[in-house]
Short mmCIF file of C-alpha atoms in Angstrom, two decimals:
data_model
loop_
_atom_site.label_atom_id
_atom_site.label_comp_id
_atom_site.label_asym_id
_atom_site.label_seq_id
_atom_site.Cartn_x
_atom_site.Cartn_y
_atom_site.Cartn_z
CA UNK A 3 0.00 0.00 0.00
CA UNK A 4 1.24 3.25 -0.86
CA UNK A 5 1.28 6.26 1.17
CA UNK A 6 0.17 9.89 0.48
CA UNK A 7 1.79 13.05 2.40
CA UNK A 8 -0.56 15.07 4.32
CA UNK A 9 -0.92 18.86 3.78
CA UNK A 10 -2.24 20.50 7.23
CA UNK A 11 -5.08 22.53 6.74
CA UNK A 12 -6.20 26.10 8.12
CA UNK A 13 -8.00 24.44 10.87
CA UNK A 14 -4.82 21.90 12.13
CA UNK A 15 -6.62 19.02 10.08
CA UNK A 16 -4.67 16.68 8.02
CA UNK A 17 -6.01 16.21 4.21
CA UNK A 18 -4.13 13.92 2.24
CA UNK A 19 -4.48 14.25 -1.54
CA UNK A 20 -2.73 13.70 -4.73
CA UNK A 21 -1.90 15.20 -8.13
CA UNK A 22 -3.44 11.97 -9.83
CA UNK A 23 -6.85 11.03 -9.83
CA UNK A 24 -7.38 7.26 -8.96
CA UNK A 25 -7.91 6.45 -12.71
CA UNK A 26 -4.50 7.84 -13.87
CA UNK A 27 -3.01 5.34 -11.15
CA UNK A 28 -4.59 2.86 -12.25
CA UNK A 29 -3.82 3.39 -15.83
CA UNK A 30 0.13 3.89 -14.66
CA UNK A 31 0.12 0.77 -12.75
CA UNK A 32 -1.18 -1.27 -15.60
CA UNK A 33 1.07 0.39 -17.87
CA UNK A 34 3.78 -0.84 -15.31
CA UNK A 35 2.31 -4.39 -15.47
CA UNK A 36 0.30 -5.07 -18.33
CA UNK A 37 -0.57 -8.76 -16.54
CA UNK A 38 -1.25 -7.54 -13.41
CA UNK A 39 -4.19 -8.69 -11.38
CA UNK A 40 -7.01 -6.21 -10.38
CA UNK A 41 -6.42 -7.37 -6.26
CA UNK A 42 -2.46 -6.06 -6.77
CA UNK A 43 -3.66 -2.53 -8.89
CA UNK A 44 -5.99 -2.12 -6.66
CA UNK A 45 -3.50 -2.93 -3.22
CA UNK A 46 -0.86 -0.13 -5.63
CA UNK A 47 -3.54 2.58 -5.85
CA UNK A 48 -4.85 2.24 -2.36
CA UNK A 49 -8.49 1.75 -3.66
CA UNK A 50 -10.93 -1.74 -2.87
CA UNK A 51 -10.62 -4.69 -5.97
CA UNK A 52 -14.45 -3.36 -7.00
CA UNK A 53 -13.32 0.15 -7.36
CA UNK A 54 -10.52 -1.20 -9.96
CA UNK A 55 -13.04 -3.08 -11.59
CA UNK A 56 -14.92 0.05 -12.27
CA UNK A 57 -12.04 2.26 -13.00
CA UNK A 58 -10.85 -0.28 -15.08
CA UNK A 59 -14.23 -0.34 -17.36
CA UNK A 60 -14.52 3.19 -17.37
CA UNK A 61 -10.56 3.62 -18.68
CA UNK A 62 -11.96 0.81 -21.54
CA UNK A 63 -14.91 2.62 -22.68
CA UNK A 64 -12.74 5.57 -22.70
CA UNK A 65 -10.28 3.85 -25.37
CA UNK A 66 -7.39 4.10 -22.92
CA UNK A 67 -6.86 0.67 -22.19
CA UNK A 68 -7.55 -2.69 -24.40
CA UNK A 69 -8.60 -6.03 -21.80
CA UNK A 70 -7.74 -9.13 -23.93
CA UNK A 71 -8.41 -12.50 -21.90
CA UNK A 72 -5.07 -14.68 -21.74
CA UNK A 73 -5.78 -18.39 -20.31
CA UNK A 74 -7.61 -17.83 -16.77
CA UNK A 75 -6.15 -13.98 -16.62
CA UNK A 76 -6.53 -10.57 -18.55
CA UNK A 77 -3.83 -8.63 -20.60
CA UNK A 78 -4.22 -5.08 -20.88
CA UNK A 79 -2.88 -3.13 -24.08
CA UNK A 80 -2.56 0.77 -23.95
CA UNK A 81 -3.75 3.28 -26.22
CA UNK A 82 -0.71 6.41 -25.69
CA UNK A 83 -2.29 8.43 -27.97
CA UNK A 84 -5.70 8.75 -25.85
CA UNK A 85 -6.31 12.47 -25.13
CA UNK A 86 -6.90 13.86 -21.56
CA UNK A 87 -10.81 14.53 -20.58
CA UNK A 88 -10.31 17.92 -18.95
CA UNK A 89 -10.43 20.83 -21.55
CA UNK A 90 -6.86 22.25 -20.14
CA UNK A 91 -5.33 19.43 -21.47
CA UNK A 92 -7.51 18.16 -23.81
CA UNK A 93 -4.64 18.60 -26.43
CA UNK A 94 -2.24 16.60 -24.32
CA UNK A 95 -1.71 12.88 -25.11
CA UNK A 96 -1.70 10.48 -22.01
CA UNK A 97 1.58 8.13 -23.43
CA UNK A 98 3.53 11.50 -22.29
CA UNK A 99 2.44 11.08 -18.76
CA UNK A 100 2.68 7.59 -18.94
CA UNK A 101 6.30 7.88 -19.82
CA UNK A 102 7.21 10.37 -17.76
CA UNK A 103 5.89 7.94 -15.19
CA UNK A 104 7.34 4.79 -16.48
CA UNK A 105 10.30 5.43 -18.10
CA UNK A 106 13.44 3.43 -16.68
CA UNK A 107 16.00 5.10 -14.65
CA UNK A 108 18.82 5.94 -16.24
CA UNK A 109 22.30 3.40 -15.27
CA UNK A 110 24.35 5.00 -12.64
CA UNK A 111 27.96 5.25 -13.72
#
């Protein structure tokens, strides 16, 4: 399970929130792991297995992600060239966030 950091509010109450929405981490972890079970995106993102599900069909009908069934699991393929929903990005692409997100760290020397 991941953490998020806590901003204190005005009042001395912690909120914790995140740049991301729960769909874009869902979308980066199966970008990750294309063959990754729903139960391990969902333990990534911090959400329950249903809420995956959901996210999962809604990224789908949205024509960012492909589900192909594989034997007893699913594969997922991913459509980079997908446009953001909100209008302040509309123009924007999602493989860019995806590899900014997933890109490999570059060798030490």
């Amino acid at each position: 399970m991941t953490h998020m950091a806590t901003t204190a509010g005005e009042n001395g109450s912690g909120r914790n929130w995140t740049f991301l929405t729960n769909h874009g981490h869902v979308l980066l972890a199966i970008a990750r792991n294309p063959t990754a079970r729903l139960r391990d995106v969902a333990d990534e993102v911090g959400v329950t297995e249903r809420a995956a599900q959901a996210i999962v069909a809604d990224l789908e009908a949205g024509g960012y992600l492909r589900r192909t069934r594989v034997g007893r699991r699913n594969e997922y393929t991913i459509n980079p060239s997908g446009h953001f929903r909100h209008p302040a990005e509309a123009d924007q692409q999602v493989g860019a966030l995806l590899a900014l997100f997933t890109a490999e760290p570059a060798a030490k020397s």
